[in-house]
mmCIF file of C-alpha atoms in Angstrom:
data_model
loop_
_atom_site.group_PDB
_atom_site.id
_atom_site.type_symbol
_atom_site.label_atom_id
_atom_site.label_comp_id
_atom_site.label_asym_id
_atom_site.label_seq_id
_atom_site.Cartn_x
_atom_site.Cartn_y
_atom_site.Cartn_z
ATOM 1 C CA MET A 1063 -13.000 13.373 -60.854
ATOM 2 C CA LEU A 1064 -12.871 16.530 -58.431
ATOM 3 C CA GLU A 1065 -16.270 16.969 -59.229
ATOM 4 C CA PHE A 1066 -17.609 13.619 -58.265
ATOM 5 C CA ALA A 1067 -15.293 13.613 -55.019
ATOM 6 C CA PHE A 1068 -16.739 17.138 -54.136
ATOM 7 C CA LYS A 1069 -20.349 15.810 -54.745
ATOM 8 C CA PHE A 1070 -19.875 13.326 -52.213
ATOM 9 C CA ALA A 1071 -18.058 15.499 -49.699
ATOM 10 C CA PRO A 1072 -20.876 16.404 -47.819
ATOM 11 C CA LEU A 1073 -21.287 12.855 -46.407
ATOM 12 C CA ALA A 1074 -18.126 13.624 -44.116
ATOM 13 C CA VAL A 1075 -18.160 15.176 -40.645
ATOM 14 C CA ALA A 1076 -16.512 18.142 -40.249
ATOM 15 C CA GLY A 1077 -12.747 18.128 -39.489
ATOM 16 C CA GLU A 1078 -11.984 14.470 -40.517
ATOM 17 C CA ALA A 1079 -13.840 14.807 -43.859
ATOM 18 C CA SER A 1080 -12.161 17.895 -44.990
ATOM 19 C CA SER A 1081 -8.498 16.397 -44.299
ATOM 20 C CA ALA A 1082 -9.512 13.483 -46.165
ATOM 21 C CA LEU A 1083 -10.938 15.145 -49.011
ATOM 22 C CA GLN A 1084 -7.876 17.741 -49.075
ATOM 23 C CA LYS A 1085 -5.448 14.854 -48.927
ATOM 24 C CA LEU A 1086 -7.859 13.281 -52.347
ATOM 25 C CA GLU A 1087 -7.469 16.374 -54.097
ATOM 26 C CA ARG A 1088 -3.518 16.905 -53.689
ATOM 27 C CA SER A 1089 -3.268 13.115 -54.962
ATOM 28 C CA LEU A 1090 -5.441 13.685 -58.267
ATOM 29 C CA GLN A 1091 -3.693 17.444 -58.760
ATOM 30 C CA HIS A 1092 -0.616 15.728 -58.787
ATOM 31 C CA HIS A 1093 -1.597 12.787 -61.280
ATOM 32 C CA ILE A 1094 -2.837 15.228 -63.620
ATOM 33 C CA SER A 1095 0.323 17.457 -62.994
ATOM 34 C CA SER A 1096 2.772 14.641 -63.940
ATOM 35 C CA ARG A 1097 0.520 13.819 -66.953
ATOM 36 C CA ARG A 1098 1.491 17.355 -68.012
ATOM 37 C CA ARG A 1099 4.797 17.499 -67.694
ATOM 38 C CA LEU A 1100 5.948 15.983 -70.756
ATOM 39 C CA ARG A 1101 8.931 16.268 -72.940
ATOM 40 C CA PRO A 1102 8.892 19.111 -75.947
ATOM 41 C CA PRO A 1103 7.071 17.439 -78.952
ATOM 42 C CA THR A 1104 8.442 16.695 -82.047
ATOM 43 C CA SER A 1105 7.728 17.919 -85.724
ATOM 44 C CA LEU A 1106 5.521 14.767 -86.042
ATOM 45 C CA GLU A 1107 4.224 15.133 -82.935
ATOM 46 C CA SER A 1108 3.224 18.585 -83.410
ATOM 47 C CA MET A 1109 1.634 17.885 -86.930
ATOM 48 C CA ALA A 1110 -0.485 15.098 -85.109
ATOM 49 C CA SER A 1111 -1.490 17.360 -82.388
ATOM 50 C CA GLU A 1112 -2.526 20.249 -85.066
ATOM 51 C CA THR A 1113 -4.579 17.527 -87.206
ATOM 52 C CA GLY A 1114 -5.522 15.122 -84.411
ATOM 53 C CA ASN A 1115 -4.012 12.323 -86.218
ATOM 54 C CA LEU A 1116 -0.741 11.066 -87.941
ATOM 55 C CA TYR A 1117 -2.480 11.094 -91.580
ATOM 56 C CA GLY A 1118 -4.511 14.268 -91.195
ATOM 57 C CA ILE A 1119 -7.712 12.695 -89.910
ATOM 58 C CA LYS A 1120 -9.460 14.305 -87.448
ATOM 59 C CA PRO A 1121 -10.275 12.079 -84.767
ATOM 60 C CA PRO A 1122 -13.959 11.949 -83.521
ATOM 61 C CA LYS A 1123 -15.349 14.549 -80.895
ATOM 62 C CA LYS A 1124 -14.595 12.685 -77.722
ATOM 63 C CA GLU A 1125 -17.884 11.315 -75.914
ATOM 64 C CA TYR A 1126 -18.332 11.383 -72.594
ATOM 65 C CA LYS A 1127 -18.588 8.313 -70.638
ATOM 66 C CA SER A 1128 -21.016 7.959 -68.098
ATOM 67 C CA LEU A 1129 -20.233 6.630 -65.015
ATOM 68 C CA SER A 1130 -21.660 3.284 -64.041
ATOM 69 C CA SER A 1131 -23.046 2.138 -60.504
ATOM 70 C CA THR A 1132 -20.089 0.099 -59.968
ATOM 71 C CA THR A 1133 -17.665 3.024 -60.559
ATOM 72 C CA ASN A 1134 -19.523 4.890 -58.145
ATOM 73 C CA LEU A 1135 -19.681 2.336 -55.709
ATOM 74 C CA ALA A 1136 -16.029 1.664 -55.781
ATOM 75 C CA PHE A 1137 -14.938 5.506 -55.381
ATOM 76 C CA GLN A 1138 -17.755 5.589 -52.441
ATOM 77 C CA SER A 1139 -16.025 2.604 -50.630
ATOM 78 C CA SER A 1140 -12.649 3.948 -51.112
ATOM 79 C CA LEU A 1141 -14.110 7.573 -49.870
ATOM 80 C CA SER A 1142 -15.428 6.139 -46.925
ATOM 81 C CA SER A 1143 -12.316 4.093 -46.044
ATOM 82 C CA LEU A 1144 -10.038 6.961 -46.465
ATOM 83 C CA LEU A 1145 -12.425 8.946 -43.977
ATOM 84 C CA SER A 1146 -12.426 5.985 -41.503
ATOM 85 C CA ALA A 1147 -8.676 6.100 -41.682
ATOM 86 C CA ALA A 1148 -8.393 9.790 -41.090
ATOM 87 C CA THR A 1149 -10.755 9.393 -37.868
ATOM 88 C CA SER A 1150 -8.880 6.642 -36.617
ATOM 89 C CA THR A 1151 -5.394 8.508 -37.156
ATOM 90 C CA SER A 1152 -6.654 11.898 -36.165
ATOM 91 C CA MET A 1153 -5.301 13.385 -32.816
ATOM 92 C CA THR A 1154 -8.526 14.844 -30.800
ATOM 93 C CA ALA A 1155 -7.701 18.058 -28.833
ATOM 94 C CA PRO A 1156 -8.010 17.085 -25.181
ATOM 95 C CA GLY A 1157 -10.510 18.808 -23.061
ATOM 96 C CA ARG A 1158 -13.385 18.207 -20.524
ATOM 97 C CA PRO A 1159 -15.944 15.800 -21.325
ATOM 98 C CA ARG A 1160 -19.385 17.575 -21.707
ATOM 99 C CA PRO A 1161 -22.182 16.094 -19.593
ATOM 100 C CA SER A 1162 -25.224 15.360 -21.578
ATOM 101 C CA LYS A 1163 -28.061 17.536 -21.375
ATOM 102 C CA SER A 1164 -30.699 15.339 -22.211
ATOM 103 C CA LYS A 1165 -33.121 14.703 -19.547
ATOM 104 C CA PRO A 1166 -34.200 11.062 -18.373
ATOM 105 C CA ASP A 1167 -37.754 10.301 -19.099
ATOM 106 C CA ILE A 1168 -39.998 8.152 -17.003
ATOM 107 C CA PHE A 1169 -38.566 5.006 -19.217
ATOM 108 C CA THR A 1170 -34.902 5.841 -18.460
ATOM 109 C CA ALA A 1171 -34.793 7.088 -14.679
ATOM 110 C CA GLN A 1172 -33.846 4.468 -12.238
ATOM 111 C CA ASN A 1173 -34.895 4.763 -8.352
ATOM 112 C CA LYS A 1174 -32.295 5.796 -5.733
ATOM 113 C CA ASN A 1175 -29.664 3.297 -5.012
ATOM 114 C CA ALA A 1176 -31.347 0.469 -7.208
ATOM 115 C CA LYS A 1177 -27.498 0.030 -8.680
ATOM 116 C CA LYS A 1178 -26.294 -0.759 -5.096
ATOM 117 C CA ARG A 1179 -29.379 -2.818 -4.141
ATOM 118 C CA ALA A 1180 -28.871 -5.057 -7.515
ATOM 119 C CA ALA A 1181 -25.255 -5.588 -6.714
ATOM 120 C CA LYS A 1182 -25.894 -6.652 -3.106
ATOM 121 C CA ASP A 1183 -28.515 -9.435 -4.227
ATOM 122 C CA LEU A 1184 -26.120 -10.461 -6.771
ATOM 123 C CA GLU A 1185 -23.668 -10.727 -3.839
ATOM 124 C CA ASP A 1186 -26.096 -12.747 -1.618
ATOM 125 C CA ASP A 1187 -27.002 -15.229 -4.528
ATOM 126 C CA GLU A 1188 -23.462 -15.401 -5.325
ATOM 127 C CA PHE A 1189 -22.640 -16.337 -1.170
ATOM 128 C CA ARG A 1190 -25.743 -18.466 -1.404
ATOM 129 C CA GLY A 1191 -24.666 -20.483 -4.306
ATOM 130 C CA ARG A 1192 -21.041 -21.133 -2.806
ATOM 131 C CA THR A 1193 -22.366 -22.158 0.351
ATOM 132 C CA ALA A 1194 -24.596 -24.490 -1.004
ATOM 133 C CA ARG A 1195 -21.962 -26.150 -2.780
ATOM 134 C CA ARG A 1196 -19.765 -25.985 0.039
ATOM 135 C CA GLN A 1197 -22.423 -27.448 2.371
ATOM 136 C CA ASP A 1198 -24.234 -29.741 0.539
ATOM 137 C CA LEU A 1199 -26.364 -31.542 3.277
ATOM 138 C CA GLY A 1200 -29.353 -32.861 1.127
ATOM 139 C CA GLY A 1201 -32.588 -31.799 2.004
ATOM 140 C CA VAL A 1202 -32.179 -29.974 5.157
ATOM 141 C CA ASP A 1203 -33.396 -26.285 5.303
ATOM 142 C CA GLU A 1204 -31.083 -23.553 6.046
ATOM 143 C CA ASN A 1205 -32.982 -22.316 9.102
ATOM 144 C CA VAL A 1206 -32.656 -25.924 10.771
ATOM 145 C CA LEU A 1207 -28.689 -25.302 10.382
ATOM 146 C CA GLN A 1208 -28.558 -21.732 11.548
ATOM 147 C CA ARG A 1209 -30.542 -22.970 14.556
ATOM 148 C CA SER A 1210 -28.582 -26.224 15.313
ATOM 149 C CA LYS A 1211 -25.677 -24.099 15.043
ATOM 150 C CA ARG A 1212 -26.773 -21.389 17.636
ATOM 151 C CA LYS A 1213 -27.920 -24.285 20.127
ATOM 152 C CA LEU A 1214 -24.211 -25.766 19.645
ATOM 153 C CA GLU A 1215 -22.631 -22.818 20.172
ATOM 154 C CA ALA A 1216 -24.766 -21.782 23.299
ATOM 155 C CA LYS A 1217 -23.733 -25.387 24.653
ATOM 156 C CA ALA A 1218 -20.110 -24.644 24.179
ATOM 157 C CA LYS A 1219 -20.583 -21.749 26.414
ATOM 158 C CA ILE A 1220 -21.863 -23.364 29.264
ATOM 159 C CA TYR A 1221 -19.516 -26.287 28.990
ATOM 160 C CA ALA A 1222 -16.583 -23.627 29.239
ATOM 161 C CA ARG A 1223 -18.569 -21.938 32.153
ATOM 162 C CA MET A 1224 -18.805 -25.455 33.629
ATOM 163 C CA LYS A 1225 -15.399 -26.039 32.860
ATOM 164 C CA ARG A 1226 -14.104 -22.933 34.822
ATOM 165 C CA GLY A 1227 -16.657 -23.690 37.666
ATOM 166 C CA ASP A 1228 -18.821 -20.530 36.890
ATOM 167 C CA VAL A 1229 -21.906 -23.063 36.692
ATOM 168 C CA VAL A 1230 -23.601 -25.291 39.122
ATOM 169 C CA ALA A 1231 -25.407 -28.019 37.102
ATOM 170 C CA GLU A 1232 -29.448 -28.242 38.078
ATOM 171 C CA GLY A 1233 -30.514 -30.641 40.542
ATOM 172 C CA ASP A 1234 -26.841 -31.871 41.404
ATOM 173 C CA GLU A 1235 -24.053 -29.948 43.586
ATOM 174 C CA GLU A 1236 -21.320 -31.191 41.507
ATOM 175 C CA GLY A 1237 -22.710 -31.845 38.192
ATOM 176 C CA LEU A 1238 -21.696 -35.173 36.078
ATOM 177 C CA VAL A 1239 -18.324 -34.111 35.241
ATOM 178 C CA ASP A 1240 -15.578 -33.734 37.660
ATOM 179 C CA PHE A 1241 -13.444 -30.896 35.799
ATOM 180 C CA ASP A 1242 -10.813 -30.722 39.218
ATOM 181 C CA ARG A 1243 -10.331 -34.561 38.859
ATOM 182 C CA LYS A 1244 -9.524 -33.985 34.982
ATOM 183 C CA TRP A 1245 -7.471 -31.077 35.690
ATOM 184 C CA ALA A 1246 -5.287 -33.094 38.483
ATOM 185 C CA GLU A 1247 -5.068 -35.998 36.255
ATOM 186 C CA ARG A 1248 -3.329 -33.724 33.551
ATOM 187 C CA GLY A 1249 -0.989 -32.724 35.927
ATOM 188 C CA GLY A 1250 -2.402 -29.531 36.857
ATOM 189 C CA HIS A 1251 -2.458 -28.095 33.001
ATOM 190 C CA ASP A 1252 -5.303 -26.530 31.157
ATOM 191 C CA ASP A 1253 -5.592 -27.032 27.445
ATOM 192 C CA ASP A 1254 -6.658 -23.329 27.069
ATOM 193 C CA SER A 1255 -4.001 -21.256 26.749
ATOM 194 C CA SER A 1256 -6.133 -18.150 27.678
ATOM 195 C CA GLU A 1257 -6.399 -19.713 31.373
ATOM 196 C CA VAL A 1258 -2.716 -20.259 31.639
ATOM 197 C CA GLU A 1259 -1.674 -18.765 34.639
ATOM 198 C CA SER A 1260 2.282 -17.415 35.989
ATOM 199 C CA ASP A 1261 3.813 -18.812 38.680
ATOM 200 C CA ASP A 1262 3.692 -15.881 41.028
ATOM 201 C CA GLY A 1263 2.768 -17.691 44.381
ATOM 202 C CA GLN A 1264 0.153 -19.739 43.193
ATOM 203 C CA GLY A 1265 2.089 -22.957 43.758
ATOM 204 C CA GLU A 1266 2.703 -22.293 47.408
ATOM 205 C CA MET A 1267 1.721 -24.841 49.957
ATOM 206 C CA VAL A 1268 -1.096 -23.644 52.270
ATOM 207 C CA ASP A 1269 -3.519 -25.463 54.812
ATOM 208 C CA TYR A 1270 -6.964 -24.823 54.443
ATOM 209 C CA GLU A 1271 -10.439 -26.483 55.233
ATOM 210 C CA ASP A 1272 -12.644 -27.763 52.478
ATOM 211 C CA GLU A 1273 -16.543 -27.723 52.149
ATOM 212 C CA TYR A 1274 -16.781 -30.846 54.325
ATOM 213 C CA GLY A 1275 -14.910 -28.904 57.169
ATOM 214 C CA ARG A 1276 -11.829 -30.923 56.752
ATOM 215 C CA ALA A 1277 -8.363 -29.903 57.079
ATOM 216 C CA ARG A 1278 -6.668 -30.045 54.169
ATOM 217 C CA ARG A 1279 -3.113 -28.999 52.423
ATOM 218 C CA GLY A 1280 -2.585 -27.750 49.116
ATOM 219 C CA THR A 1281 -1.507 -24.865 46.835
ATOM 220 C CA ARG A 1282 -2.848 -21.598 46.947
ATOM 221 C CA ALA A 1283 -4.514 -21.966 43.125
ATOM 222 C CA GLU A 1284 -6.850 -25.086 44.668
ATOM 223 C CA VAL A 1285 -7.866 -22.777 47.626
ATOM 224 C CA GLU A 1286 -8.898 -20.023 45.536
ATOM 225 C CA ARG A 1287 -10.440 -22.509 43.136
ATOM 226 C CA MET A 1288 -12.274 -23.838 45.599
ATOM 227 C CA GLU A 1289 -13.201 -20.584 47.088
ATOM 228 C CA ARG A 1290 -14.692 -19.732 43.706
ATOM 229 C CA LYS A 1291 -16.611 -22.976 43.366
ATOM 230 C CA LYS A 1292 -18.358 -21.933 46.566
ATOM 231 C CA ARG A 1293 -19.179 -18.581 45.642
ATOM 232 C CA ASN A 1294 -20.531 -20.043 42.211
ATOM 233 C CA GLN A 1295 -22.605 -22.507 44.076
ATOM 234 C CA LEU A 1296 -24.113 -20.159 46.403
ATOM 235 C CA LEU A 1297 -24.819 -17.767 43.286
ATOM 236 C CA GLY A 1298 -26.172 -20.475 41.377
ATOM 237 C CA ALA A 1299 -28.474 -21.510 44.203
ATOM 238 C CA GLU A 1300 -29.737 -18.149 44.925
ATOM 239 C CA GLU A 1301 -30.652 -17.974 40.983
ATOM 240 C CA LEU A 1302 -32.259 -20.798 41.360
ATOM 241 C CA ASP A 1303 -34.293 -20.121 44.135
ATOM 242 C CA ARG A 1304 -34.864 -16.778 42.526
ATOM 243 C CA MET A 1305 -36.434 -18.197 39.258
ATOM 244 C CA SER A 1306 -38.325 -21.466 40.910
ATOM 245 C CA ALA A 1307 -41.775 -21.499 40.980
ATOM 246 C CA ARG A 1308 -41.944 -23.040 44.133
ATOM 247 C CA PRO A 1309 -42.346 -20.717 47.266
ATOM 248 C CA ALA A 1310 -39.644 -20.546 49.379
ATOM 249 C CA MET A 1311 -39.591 -20.726 53.034
ATOM 250 C CA PRO A 1312 -39.282 -17.742 54.848
ATOM 251 C CA SER A 1313 -35.989 -17.169 56.863
ATOM 252 C CA LYS A 1314 -37.463 -15.143 59.763
ATOM 253 C CA VAL A 1315 -40.014 -17.320 61.305
ATOM 254 C CA ILE A 1316 -41.159 -17.135 64.599
ATOM 255 C CA TYR A 1317 -42.417 -20.047 67.067
ATOM 256 C CA GLY A 1318 -44.034 -19.811 69.764
ATOM 257 C CA ASP A 1319 -45.062 -16.737 72.143
ATOM 258 C CA THR A 1320 -42.464 -13.626 71.646
ATOM 259 C CA VAL A 1321 -42.592 -10.266 72.157
ATOM 260 C CA GLN A 1322 -42.304 -8.014 69.400
ATOM 261 C CA THR A 1323 -39.868 -5.601 70.209
ATOM 262 C CA MET A 1324 -39.102 -4.213 67.102
ATOM 263 C CA ALA A 1325 -42.097 -2.343 66.920
ATOM 264 C CA PHE A 1326 -40.843 -0.364 70.181
ATOM 265 C CA ASN A 1327 -37.172 -0.634 69.210
ATOM 266 C CA PRO A 1328 -36.888 -0.178 65.184
ATOM 267 C CA ASP A 1329 -33.573 -0.156 63.348
ATOM 268 C CA GLU A 1330 -31.867 2.691 62.297
ATOM 269 C CA GLU A 1331 -32.995 3.051 59.219
ATOM 270 C CA ARG A 1332 -36.596 2.575 59.561
ATOM 271 C CA LEU A 1333 -36.645 5.333 62.452
ATOM 272 C CA GLU A 1334 -35.151 7.882 60.331
ATOM 273 C CA LYS A 1335 -37.658 7.141 57.490
ATOM 274 C CA MET A 1336 -40.219 7.687 60.280
ATOM 275 C CA GLU A 1337 -38.478 10.813 61.319
ATOM 276 C CA GLU A 1338 -38.464 12.173 57.836
ATOM 277 C CA LEU A 1339 -42.115 11.308 57.619
ATOM 278 C CA ALA A 1340 -43.137 13.112 60.488
ATOM 279 C CA LYS A 1341 -41.264 16.323 59.656
ATOM 280 C CA LYS A 1342 -43.508 16.245 56.457
ATOM 281 C CA ARG A 1343 -46.646 15.893 58.622
ATOM 282 C CA ASP A 1344 -45.517 18.724 60.994
ATOM 283 C CA ARG A 1345 -44.474 21.026 58.522
ATOM 284 C CA SER A 1346 -46.570 24.048 58.031
ATOM 285 C CA LEU A 1347 -48.499 24.091 54.875
ATOM 286 C CA THR A 1348 -46.833 26.630 52.603
ATOM 287 C CA PRO A 1349 -49.947 28.464 50.663
ATOM 288 C CA PRO A 1350 -49.770 28.446 47.087
ATOM 289 C CA ASP A 1351 -49.285 31.575 44.999
ATOM 290 C CA ALA A 1352 -52.589 33.624 44.420
ATOM 291 C CA THR A 1353 -53.588 33.367 40.863
ATOM 292 C CA HIS A 1354 -56.663 34.413 39.308
ATOM 293 C CA TYR A 1355 -58.569 34.472 36.017
ATOM 294 C CA GLU A 1356 -57.587 36.859 33.524
ATOM 295 C CA ALA A 1357 -60.024 37.577 30.889
ATOM 296 C CA ASP A 1358 -57.243 39.349 28.881
ATOM 297 C CA LYS A 1359 -55.666 36.207 27.896
ATOM 298 C CA GLU A 1360 -58.692 34.728 26.715
ATOM 299 C CA ILE A 1361 -60.252 35.870 23.429
ATOM 300 C CA ARG A 1362 -64.355 34.845 23.881
ATOM 301 C CA SER A 1363 -67.502 36.453 24.386
ATOM 302 C CA LYS A 1364 -68.372 36.799 28.015
ATOM 303 C CA GLY A 1365 -71.658 36.468 29.565
ATOM 304 C CA VAL A 1366 -74.354 39.343 30.900
ATOM 305 C CA GLY A 1367 -73.095 38.643 34.364
ATOM 306 C CA PHE A 1368 -69.250 38.394 34.146
ATOM 307 C CA TYR A 1369 -67.442 40.789 36.127
ATOM 308 C CA ALA A 1370 -63.849 41.736 35.387
ATOM 309 C CA PHE A 1371 -62.312 42.004 38.734
ATOM 310 C CA SER A 1372 -58.655 44.466 38.945
ATOM 311 C CA LYS A 1373 -55.326 42.701 39.222
ATOM 312 C CA ASP A 1374 -54.429 44.713 42.200
ATOM 313 C CA GLU A 1375 -54.999 42.650 45.113
ATOM 314 C CA LYS A 1376 -56.412 45.308 47.100
ATOM 315 C CA THR A 1377 -58.841 46.771 44.747
ATOM 316 C CA ARG A 1378 -59.816 43.415 44.026
ATOM 317 C CA MET A 1379 -60.726 42.734 47.694
ATOM 318 C CA GLN A 1380 -62.700 45.845 47.561
ATOM 319 C CA GLU A 1381 -64.935 45.169 44.602
ATOM 320 C CA MET A 1382 -65.344 41.535 46.230
ATOM 321 C CA SER A 1383 -66.417 43.301 49.458
ATOM 322 C CA ASN A 1384 -68.910 45.606 47.685
ATOM 323 C CA LEU A 1385 -70.452 42.586 45.444
ATOM 324 C CA GLU A 1386 -70.756 40.623 48.995
ATOM 325 C CA GLU A 1387 -72.776 43.771 50.590
ATOM 326 C CA GLU A 1388 -75.104 44.161 47.191
ATOM 327 C CA ARG A 1389 -75.830 40.431 47.586
ATOM 328 C CA ARG A 1390 -76.829 40.643 50.979
ATOM 329 C CA GLU A 1391 -78.908 43.896 50.367
ATOM 330 C CA THR A 1392 -80.383 41.857 47.169
ATOM 331 C CA GLU A 1393 -81.176 39.007 49.136
ATOM 332 C CA ARG A 1394 -82.798 41.095 52.620
ATOM 333 C CA ILE A 1395 -84.881 42.853 49.715
ATOM 334 C CA ARG A 1396 -86.087 39.382 48.029
ATOM 335 C CA LEU A 1397 -86.723 38.356 51.799
ATOM 336 C CA GLU A 1398 -88.954 41.508 52.653
ATOM 337 C CA ARG A 1399 -90.617 41.315 49.572
ATOM 338 C CA GLU A 1400 -91.249 37.705 50.113
ATOM 339 C CA ARG A 1401 -92.593 38.449 53.425
ATOM 340 C CA LYS A 1402 -94.892 41.145 52.549
ATOM 341 C CA LYS A 1403 -96.251 38.743 50.003
ATOM 342 C CA ASP A 1404 -96.760 36.289 52.508
ATOM 343 C CA GLN A 1405 -98.731 38.780 55.084
ATOM 344 C CA ARG A 1406 -100.796 39.834 52.107
ATOM 345 C CA ARG A 1407 -101.968 36.440 51.310
ATOM 346 C CA ARG A 1408 -103.138 35.861 54.940
ATOM 347 C CA GLU A 1409 -104.666 38.704 54.938
ATOM 348 C CA ILE A 1410 -106.788 38.096 52.174
ATOM 349 C CA GLU A 1411 -107.363 34.460 53.274
ATOM 350 C CA GLU A 1412 -108.634 36.031 56.648
ATOM 351 C CA ARG A 1413 -111.008 38.231 54.767
ATOM 352 C CA ARG A 1414 -112.309 35.382 52.767
ATOM 353 C CA ARG A 1415 -113.118 33.486 55.657
ATOM 354 C CA ILE A 1416 -114.938 36.637 57.245
ATOM 355 C CA LEU A 1417 -117.273 36.989 54.234
ATOM 356 C CA GLY A 1418 -117.938 33.300 54.107
ATOM 357 C CA GLU A 1419 -119.142 33.135 57.886
ATOM 358 C CA LYS A 1420 -121.182 36.431 56.986
ATOM 359 C CA ARG A 1421 -122.726 34.962 53.715
ATOM 360 C CA ALA A 1422 -123.466 31.506 55.507
ATOM 361 C CA LYS A 1423 -125.336 33.426 58.417
ATOM 362 C CA LYS A 1424 -127.205 35.503 56.150
ATOM 363 C CA GLN A 1425 -128.159 32.345 54.382
ATOM 364 C CA ALA A 1426 -129.316 30.528 57.335
ATOM 365 C CA ASP A 1427 -131.110 33.536 58.603
ATOM 366 C CA THR A 1428 -133.317 33.792 55.184
ATOM 367 C CA PHE A 1429 -133.634 30.203 55.445
ATOM 368 C CA LEU A 1430 -135.116 30.309 59.040
ATOM 369 C CA ASP A 1431 -137.101 33.151 57.797
ATOM 370 C CA GLY A 1432 -138.748 31.413 55.236
ATOM 371 C CA LEU A 1433 -139.306 28.051 57.340
ATOM 372 C CA MET A 1434 -141.254 30.762 59.762
ATOM 373 C CA ASN A 1435 -143.313 31.947 57.554
ATOM 374 C CA ASP A 1436 -144.414 28.689 55.689
ATOM 375 C CA MET A 1437 -144.984 27.244 59.323
ATOM 376 C CA GLY A 1438 -147.528 30.341 60.345
ATOM 377 C CA ALA A 1439 -148.960 30.129 56.993
ATOM 378 C CA VAL A 1440 -149.753 26.375 57.822
ATOM 379 C CA GLU A 1441 -151.200 27.241 61.057
ATOM 380 C CA LYS A 1442 -153.460 29.805 59.645
ATOM 381 C CA GLU A 1443 -155.094 27.497 57.433
#
């Protein structure tokens, strides 16, 4: 039995398997020792033990029974149950968990923040589903709903501004809704809690003049409201004129014959600008700093006619004057050479002309001599 147990002992892991096997071994040893602890044998029992039988017949040799597969499977199942129980009941030593040293491959590696984006997508889908269940408006597009919502919010803001008197309706001086009359009908109390004013002298009765020039009597709050309304109307009119595409009539139009005195008596601001321009015009020009080409700061091959001037200003001027003298001398020599060449050419042309005249005279004399000889020969005949 022990041999069979130790035969299957390598199947267990270190630690838990050894403890389970030790428990099994102790139980088997206890069973065997209990079988051996018997009372002292009697005479018959001793004789039977010597002969092996009460009648002196030797018992047959003990045959070793081969273990069947059923027994092996039963022992293996009991051993595995003991190992699992030992594993579940055993206390592991506390310690820091070791990180895995296995590197992620291309199939298990994930992009950065991929899990966060996936969670965000799930939240958006869930919110979209809740919104769709809550706002089941049929086949209306979500973009149309959002656009309608924005337009309604803008209209609500415009209505609130008109209620306060900050906006003047286009094409009408006071608009279609008389908010002052509505306020008076409500007893001078606004519904909006944010616009409630404390009674700190606003209810005092004062005399004022309305927009039509009539003498009126009312509270200080009404006077301030009327003044604010006037300012808003002026601002609204200016805004409409500025945004209008129609050209506005100029405010300063001159009719008839008028002397333009503003050209001789300009205003103070324009006079200051003219004086500033005159100062800039009369100011002496400041010559710029003398900057010259520095060949040392440029790495390249220079041509044959390159001349590196000195960095000293006096030496530089001397070198430039020397070069100027050399240039004048060169030009003088060149002109002298050209003059001599022209004179030589004229002399050659004059000599050619004289030689040509002599040659022509000689040819004429020869022709005349020949002609005279021919004529004399004819006369002799």
